Amino acid sequence: MAATNSLQKITSQPRVVRTTLGSLWRTFSSDALMEVKPGEVGMVSGIPEEHLRRRVVIYSPARTATQQGSGKVGKWKINFMSTQKWENPLMGWTSTGDPYANVGDSALSFDSEGAAKSFAEKHGWEYVVKKRPTPVLKLGIRTKINSRFLKATDQTN
């Protein structure tokens, strides 16, 4: 019965409850807004310091041999420069003691070079950017045939 009386008191005074909850809400939301400086994310993430000082390569991967269109072209990736590799004597596979050896292949993909750079700067990584090579346009068979016919018609006129 005492619980219902206290509940009635709270519901009968909605302004007091709202102002108390409102002031709590404001303090939490203002504390959460803070500016992240370059390199700070890596320091508070719990990653060991030797991994924070690593170099990364930012690159745009080439199209695969079977890729015809331009659907997945233009992505940028971050890959860690590997440090230790050796051949496993049992199976002959390449082994590594590097925890970040295969991270960049699948996980760190970005839409632009700038996004990849800002991500690396936020984590305090030194980076090297490999520029995307310009694709060589090869003339298709139709273009070659058309140019032959154009040359033939120019000579007859």
Coordinates of N, CA and C in Angstrom, one line a residue:
M1 N 0.8 -1.2 0.0 CA 0.0 0.0 0.0 C 0.9 1.2 0.0
A2 N 2.0 1.2 0.7 CA 2.9 2.3 0.7 C 3.5 2.6 -0.7
A3 N 3.7 1.5 -1.5 CA 4.2 1.7 -2.8 C 3.2 2.4 -3.7
T4 N 1.9 2.1 -3.6 CA 0.9 2.7 -4.4 C 0.8 4.2 -4.0
N5 N 1.0 4.5 -2.7 CA 0.9 5.9 -2.3 C 2.0 6.7 -2.9
S6 N 3.2 6.2 -2.8 CA 4.4 6.9 -3.4 C 4.3 7.0 -4.9
L7 N 3.7 6.0 -5.6 CA 3.4 6.1 -7.0 C 2.4 7.2 -7.3
Q8 N 1.4 7.3 -6.5 CA 0.4 8.3 -6.7 C 1.0 9.7 -6.6
K9 N 1.9 9.8 -5.6 CA 2.6 11.1 -5.4 C 3.4 11.5 -6.6
I10 N 4.1 10.5 -7.2 CA 5.0 10.8 -8.3 C 4.1 11.2 -9.5
T11 N 3.1 10.5 -9.8 CA 2.2 10.8 -10.9 C 1.4 12.0 -10.8
S12 N 1.2 12.4 -9.5 CA 0.4 13.7 -9.3 C 1.3 14.9 -9.5
Q13 N 2.6 14.7 -9.5 CA 3.6 15.8 -9.7 C 4.5 15.6 -10.9
P14 N 3.9 15.7 -12.1 CA 4.7 15.3 -13.3 C 5.8 16.3 -13.6
R15 N 5.7 17.5 -13.2 CA 6.8 18.5 -13.5 C 8.1 18.2 -12.8
V16 N 8.0 17.7 -11.5 CA 9.1 17.4 -10.7 C 9.9 16.2 -11.4
V17 N 9.1 15.2 -11.8 CA 9.8 14.0 -12.4 C 10.4 14.4 -13.7
R18 N 9.7 15.2 -14.5 CA 10.3 15.6 -15.8 C 11.5 16.4 -15.7
T19 N 11.6 17.3 -14.7 CA 12.7 18.2 -14.6 C 13.9 17.3 -14.0
T20 N 13.6 16.4 -13.1 CA 14.7 15.6 -12.6 C 15.3 14.7 -13.7
L21 N 14.4 14.0 -14.5 CA 14.9 13.2 -15.5 C 15.5 14.0 -16.6
G22 N 15.0 15.2 -16.9 CA 15.5 16.0 -18.0 C 16.9 16.5 -17.6
S23 N 17.2 16.8 -16.4 CA 18.5 17.3 -16.0 C 19.5 16.1 -16.1
L24 N 19.1 14.9 -15.7 CA 20.0 13.8 -15.9 C 20.3 13.5 -17.3
W25 N 19.3 13.6 -18.2 CA 19.4 13.3 -19.6 C 20.4 14.3 -20.2
R26 N 20.3 15.6 -19.8 CA 21.2 16.6 -20.4 C 22.6 16.4 -20.0
T27 N 22.9 16.0 -18.8 CA 24.3 15.8 -18.4 C 24.9 14.6 -19.1
F28 N 24.1 13.5 -19.4 CA 24.7 12.4 -20.1 C 24.9 12.7 -21.5
S29 N 24.0 13.4 -22.2 CA 24.2 13.7 -23.6 C 25.3 14.7 -23.8
S30 N 25.5 15.7 -23.0 CA 26.6 16.6 -23.2 C 27.9 16.0 -22.9
D31 N 28.0 15.0 -22.0 CA 29.3 14.3 -21.8 C 29.7 13.4 -22.9
A32 N 28.7 12.9 -23.7 CA 29.0 12.0 -24.8 C 29.5 12.8 -26.0
L33 N 29.2 14.0 -26.1 CA 29.7 14.8 -27.3 C 31.1 15.3 -27.0
M34 N 32.1 14.8 -27.7 CA 33.4 15.2 -27.6 C 34.1 15.1 -28.9
E35 N 35.1 15.9 -29.1 CA 35.9 15.8 -30.4 C 37.0 14.8 -30.3
V36 N 37.1 14.0 -31.3 CA 38.2 13.0 -31.3 C 39.4 13.6 -32.1
K37 N 40.5 13.6 -31.5 CA 41.7 14.2 -32.2 C 42.4 13.0 -32.9
P38 N 43.2 13.3 -33.9 CA 43.9 12.3 -34.6 C 44.8 11.4 -33.7
G39 N 44.7 10.1 -33.8 CA 45.5 9.2 -33.0 C 44.9 8.8 -31.7
E40 N 43.8 9.5 -31.2 CA 43.3 9.2 -29.9 C 42.5 7.9 -29.9
V41 N 41.9 7.5 -31.0 CA 41.1 6.3 -31.0 C 42.0 5.1 -30.7
G42 N 43.1 5.0 -31.3 CA 44.0 3.9 -31.1 C 44.5 3.8 -29.6
M43 N 44.7 5.0 -29.0 CA 45.2 5.0 -27.6 C 44.2 4.5 -26.6
V44 N 42.9 4.7 -26.8 CA 41.9 4.3 -25.9 C 41.3 2.9 -26.3
S45 N 41.7 2.3 -27.4 CA 41.1 1.1 -27.8 C 41.6 -0.1 -27.2
G46 N 42.7 0.0 -26.5 CA 43.3 -1.2 -25.8 C 44.3 -2.0 -26.7
I47 N 44.6 -1.5 -27.8 CA 45.5 -2.1 -28.7 C 46.9 -1.9 -28.2
P48 N 47.8 -2.9 -28.2 CA 49.2 -2.7 -27.7 C 49.9 -1.7 -28.5
E49 N 50.8 -1.0 -27.9 CA 51.5 0.1 -28.5 C 52.3 -0.2 -29.7
E50 N 52.9 -1.4 -29.7 CA 53.7 -1.8 -30.9 C 52.8 -2.0 -32.1
H51 N 51.5 -2.2 -31.9 CA 50.6 -2.3 -33.1 C 50.1 -0.9 -33.5
L52 N 50.1 0.0 -32.6 CA 49.7 1.4 -32.9 C 50.8 2.1 -33.8
R53 N 52.0 1.7 -33.7 CA 53.1 2.3 -34.5 C 53.3 1.7 -35.8
R54 N 52.5 0.8 -36.2 CA 52.7 0.1 -37.5 C 52.3 1.0 -38.7
R55 N 52.9 0.6 -39.8 CA 52.6 1.3 -41.1 C 51.5 0.5 -41.8
V56 N 50.6 1.3 -42.5 CA 49.6 0.6 -43.3 C 49.8 1.2 -44.7
V57 N 49.2 0.4 -45.7 CA 49.2 0.7 -47.1 C 47.8 1.0 -47.5
I58 N 47.5 2.1 -48.0 CA 46.2 2.5 -48.6 C 46.2 2.3 -50.1
Y59 N 45.3 1.5 -50.6 CA 45.4 1.2 -52.0 C 44.0 0.9 -52.6
S60 N 43.9 1.0 -53.9 CA 42.7 0.6 -54.6 C 42.9 -0.7 -55.3
P61 N 42.3 -1.8 -55.0 CA 42.6 -3.1 -55.6 C 42.2 -3.1 -57.1
A62 N 42.9 -3.8 -57.9 CA 42.6 -4.0 -59.3 C 41.4 -4.9 -59.5
R63 N 40.8 -4.8 -60.6 CA 39.7 -5.7 -60.9 C 40.2 -7.1 -61.1
T64 N 39.3 -8.0 -60.8 CA 39.7 -9.4 -61.0 C 39.6 -9.7 -62.5
A65 N 40.2 -10.8 -62.9 CA 40.3 -11.2 -64.3 C 38.9 -11.5 -64.9
T66 N 38.0 -11.9 -64.0 CA 36.6 -12.3 -64.5 C 35.6 -11.2 -64.3
Q67 N 36.1 -10.0 -63.9 CA 35.1 -8.9 -63.6 C 35.0 -8.1 -64.9
Q68 N 33.8 -8.0 -65.4 CA 33.5 -7.3 -66.6 C 33.1 -5.8 -66.4
G69 N 32.2 -5.6 -65.5 CA 31.6 -4.3 -65.3 C 32.5 -3.5 -64.3
S70 N 31.9 -2.4 -63.9 CA 32.6 -1.5 -63.0 C 31.9 -1.4 -61.6
G71 N 31.2 -2.5 -61.2 CA 30.5 -2.5 -60.0 C 31.3 -2.4 -58.7
K72 N 32.3 -3.1 -58.6 CA 33.1 -3.1 -57.3 C 34.4 -2.4 -57.5
V73 N 34.5 -1.6 -58.5 CA 35.7 -0.8 -58.8 C 35.7 0.5 -58.1
G74 N 36.8 1.0 -57.6 CA 36.8 2.3 -56.9 C 36.8 2.2 -55.4
K75 N 36.8 1.0 -54.8 CA 36.9 0.9 -53.4 C 38.4 1.0 -53.0
W76 N 38.6 1.5 -51.8 CA 39.9 1.7 -51.2 C 40.0 0.8 -50.0
K77 N 41.2 0.2 -49.8 CA 41.4 -0.7 -48.7 C 42.7 -0.3 -47.9
I78 N 42.7 -0.7 -46.7 CA 43.8 -0.5 -45.8 C 44.4 -1.9 -45.5
N79 N 45.7 -2.1 -45.7 CA 46.3 -3.3 -45.4 C 47.6 -3.1 -44.6
F80 N 47.8 -3.9 -43.6 CA 49.0 -3.7 -42.7 C 50.2 -4.3 -43.4
M81 N 51.3 -3.7 -43.3 CA 52.6 -4.2 -43.8 C 53.0 -5.4 -42.9
S82 N 53.1 -6.6 -43.5 CA 53.3 -7.7 -42.7 C 54.8 -7.7 -42.2
T83 N 55.0 -8.3 -41.0 CA 56.3 -8.3 -40.4 C 57.0 -9.6 -40.4
Q84 N 56.3 -10.7 -40.0 CA 57.0 -12.0 -39.9 C 56.2 -13.0 -40.7
K85 N 56.9 -13.7 -41.6 CA 56.3 -14.8 -42.3 C 57.4 -16.0 -42.4
W86 N 56.9 -17.2 -42.3 CA 57.8 -18.3 -42.5 C 57.0 -19.5 -43.1
E87 N 57.7 -20.4 -43.6 CA 57.0 -21.6 -44.2 C 56.8 -22.6 -43.1
N88 N 55.6 -23.1 -42.9 CA 55.3 -24.1 -41.9 C 55.9 -25.4 -42.3
P89 N 56.7 -26.0 -41.5 CA 57.4 -27.3 -41.9 C 56.5 -28.5 -42.1
L90 N 55.3 -28.5 -41.4 CA 54.4 -29.6 -41.5 C 53.7 -29.7 -42.8
M91 N 53.1 -28.6 -43.2 CA 52.2 -28.5 -44.4 C 52.8 -27.7 -45.5
G92 N 53.8 -26.9 -45.2 CA 54.4 -26.1 -46.3 C 53.6 -24.8 -46.6
W93 N 52.6 -24.5 -45.7 CA 51.9 -23.2 -45.9 C 52.7 -22.1 -45.3
T94 N 52.4 -20.9 -45.7 CA 53.0 -19.7 -45.2 C 52.3 -19.4 -43.8
S95 N 53.1 -19.3 -42.8 CA 52.5 -18.9 -41.5 C 53.0 -17.5 -41.1
T96 N 52.3 -17.0 -40.1 CA 52.7 -15.7 -39.6 C 52.4 -15.5 -38.1
G97 N 53.1 -14.7 -37.4 CA 52.8 -14.4 -36.0 C 52.2 -13.1 -35.9
D98 N 51.8 -12.5 -37.0 CA 51.2 -11.1 -37.1 C 49.7 -11.2 -37.0
P99 N 49.1 -10.6 -35.9 CA 47.6 -10.7 -35.8 C 46.9 -9.9 -36.8
Y100 N 47.5 -8.9 -37.5 CA 46.9 -8.1 -38.5 C 47.2 -8.5 -39.9
A101 N 47.8 -9.7 -40.1 CA 48.2 -10.1 -41.5 C 47.1 -10.1 -42.5
N102 N 45.9 -10.6 -42.1 CA 44.8 -10.8 -43.0 C 43.6 -9.8 -42.7
V103 N 43.8 -8.8 -41.9 CA 42.7 -7.9 -41.6 C 42.3 -7.1 -42.7
G104 N 43.2 -6.5 -43.5 CA 42.8 -5.6 -44.5 C 42.2 -6.2 -45.7
D105 N 42.4 -7.5 -46.0 CA 41.8 -8.1 -47.1 C 40.3 -8.1 -47.1
S106 N 39.7 -8.3 -46.0 CA 38.2 -8.3 -46.0 C 37.5 -7.3 -45.1
A107 N 38.2 -6.7 -44.1 CA 37.5 -5.9 -43.2 C 37.6 -4.4 -43.5
L108 N 38.7 -3.9 -43.8 CA 38.9 -2.4 -43.9 C 38.7 -2.0 -45.4
S109 N 37.5 -1.7 -45.8 CA 37.2 -1.3 -47.1 C 36.5 0.1 -47.0
F110 N 36.8 1.0 -47.9 CA 36.3 2.4 -47.9 C 35.9 2.8 -49.3
D111 N 35.0 3.8 -49.3 CA 34.4 4.3 -50.6 C 35.4 5.3 -51.3
S112 N 36.2 5.9 -50.5 CA 37.1 6.9 -51.1 C 38.5 6.9 -50.4
E113 N 39.5 7.5 -51.1 CA 40.8 7.5 -50.5 C 40.8 8.4 -49.3
G114 N 40.1 9.5 -49.3 CA 40.0 10.4 -48.1 C 39.5 9.7 -46.9
A115 N 38.5 8.9 -47.1 CA 37.9 8.2 -45.9 C 38.9 7.2 -45.3
A116 N 39.7 6.5 -46.2 CA 40.7 5.6 -45.7 C 41.8 6.4 -44.9
K117 N 42.2 7.5 -45.5 CA 43.2 8.3 -44.8 C 42.8 8.8 -43.5
S118 N 41.5 9.3 -43.4 CA 41.1 9.8 -42.1 C 40.9 8.7 -41.1
F119 N 40.5 7.5 -41.5 CA 40.5 6.4 -40.6 C 41.8 6.0 -40.0
A120 N 42.8 6.0 -40.9 CA 44.2 5.7 -40.5 C 44.7 6.8 -39.5
E121 N 44.4 8.1 -39.8 CA 44.9 9.1 -38.9 C 44.2 9.1 -37.6
K122 N 42.9 8.7 -37.5 CA 42.2 8.6 -36.3 C 42.8 7.6 -35.4
H123 N 43.3 6.5 -36.0 CA 43.9 5.4 -35.2 C 45.4 5.6 -35.0
G124 N 46.0 6.7 -35.5 CA 47.4 7.0 -35.3 C 48.3 6.2 -36.1
W125 N 47.9 5.6 -37.2 CA 48.8 4.8 -38.0 C 49.5 5.6 -39.1
E126 N 50.7 5.4 -39.3 CA 51.4 6.0 -40.5 C 51.0 5.2 -41.7
Y127 N 50.8 6.0 -42.8 CA 50.2 5.3 -44.0 C 51.0 5.7 -45.2
V128 N 51.0 4.8 -46.2 CA 51.6 5.1 -47.5 C 50.4 4.8 -48.5
V129 N 50.2 5.8 -49.4 CA 49.1 5.6 -50.4 C 49.7 5.2 -51.7
K130 N 49.2 4.0 -52.2 CA 49.6 3.6 -53.5 C 48.5 4.1 -54.5
K131 N 48.9 4.9 -55.4 CA 48.0 5.5 -56.4 C 47.4 4.4 -57.3
R132 N 46.2 4.6 -57.7 CA 45.6 3.7 -58.6 C 46.1 3.8 -60.0
P133 N 46.6 2.7 -60.7 CA 47.1 2.9 -62.0 C 46.0 3.2 -63.0
T134 N 46.2 4.0 -64.0 CA 45.2 4.3 -65.0 C 45.0 3.1 -65.9
P135 N 43.8 2.7 -66.1 CA 43.6 1.5 -66.9 C 43.9 1.8 -68.4
V136 N 44.4 0.8 -69.1 CA 44.8 0.9 -70.5 C 43.5 0.4 -71.3
L137 N 43.0 1.3 -72.1 CA 41.9 0.9 -72.9 C 42.3 0.2 -74.1
K138 N 41.8 -1.0 -74.3 CA 42.1 -1.8 -75.4 C 40.9 -1.7 -76.4
L139 N 41.2 -1.6 -77.7 CA 40.2 -1.5 -78.7 C 39.6 -2.9 -78.9
G140 N 38.3 -2.9 -78.9 CA 37.6 -4.2 -79.1 C 37.6 -4.6 -80.5
I141 N 37.2 -5.7 -80.8 CA 37.2 -6.3 -82.2 C 36.3 -5.4 -83.1
R142 N 35.2 -5.0 -82.6 CA 34.3 -4.2 -83.4 C 34.9 -2.8 -83.8
T143 N 35.6 -2.2 -82.9 CA 36.3 -1.0 -83.2 C 37.3 -1.2 -84.2
K144 N 38.1 -2.3 -84.1 CA 39.1 -2.5 -85.1 C 38.5 -2.8 -86.5
I145 N 37.4 -3.5 -86.6 CA 36.8 -3.8 -87.9 C 36.2 -2.5 -88.4
N146 N 35.5 -1.7 -87.6 CA 35.0 -0.4 -88.0 C 36.0 0.5 -88.6
S147 N 37.2 0.6 -87.9 CA 38.2 1.4 -88.4 C 38.8 1.0 -89.7
R148 N 38.8 -0.3 -90.0 CA 39.3 -0.9 -91.3 C 38.3 -0.5 -92.4
F149 N 37.0 -0.6 -92.1 CA 36.0 -0.2 -93.1 C 36.1 1.3 -93.4
L150 N 36.3 2.1 -92.3 CA 36.4 3.5 -92.5 C 37.6 3.9 -93.4
K151 N 38.7 3.2 -93.2 CA 39.9 3.5 -94.0 C 39.6 3.1 -95.4
A152 N 38.9 1.9 -95.6 CA 38.6 1.5 -97.0 C 37.7 2.4 -97.7
T153 N 36.7 2.9 -97.0 CA 35.8 3.9 -97.7 C 36.4 5.2 -97.9
D154 N 37.4 5.6 -97.1 CA 38.1 6.9 -97.3 C 38.9 6.8 -98.6
Q155 N 39.5 5.6 -98.8 CA 40.4 5.5 -100.0 C 39.6 5.4 -101.3
T156 N 38.4 4.9 -101.2 CA 37.6 4.8 -102.5 C 37.0 6.1 -102.8
N157 N 36.8 7.0 -101.9 CA 36.2 8.3 -102.2 C 37.2 9.3 -102.7

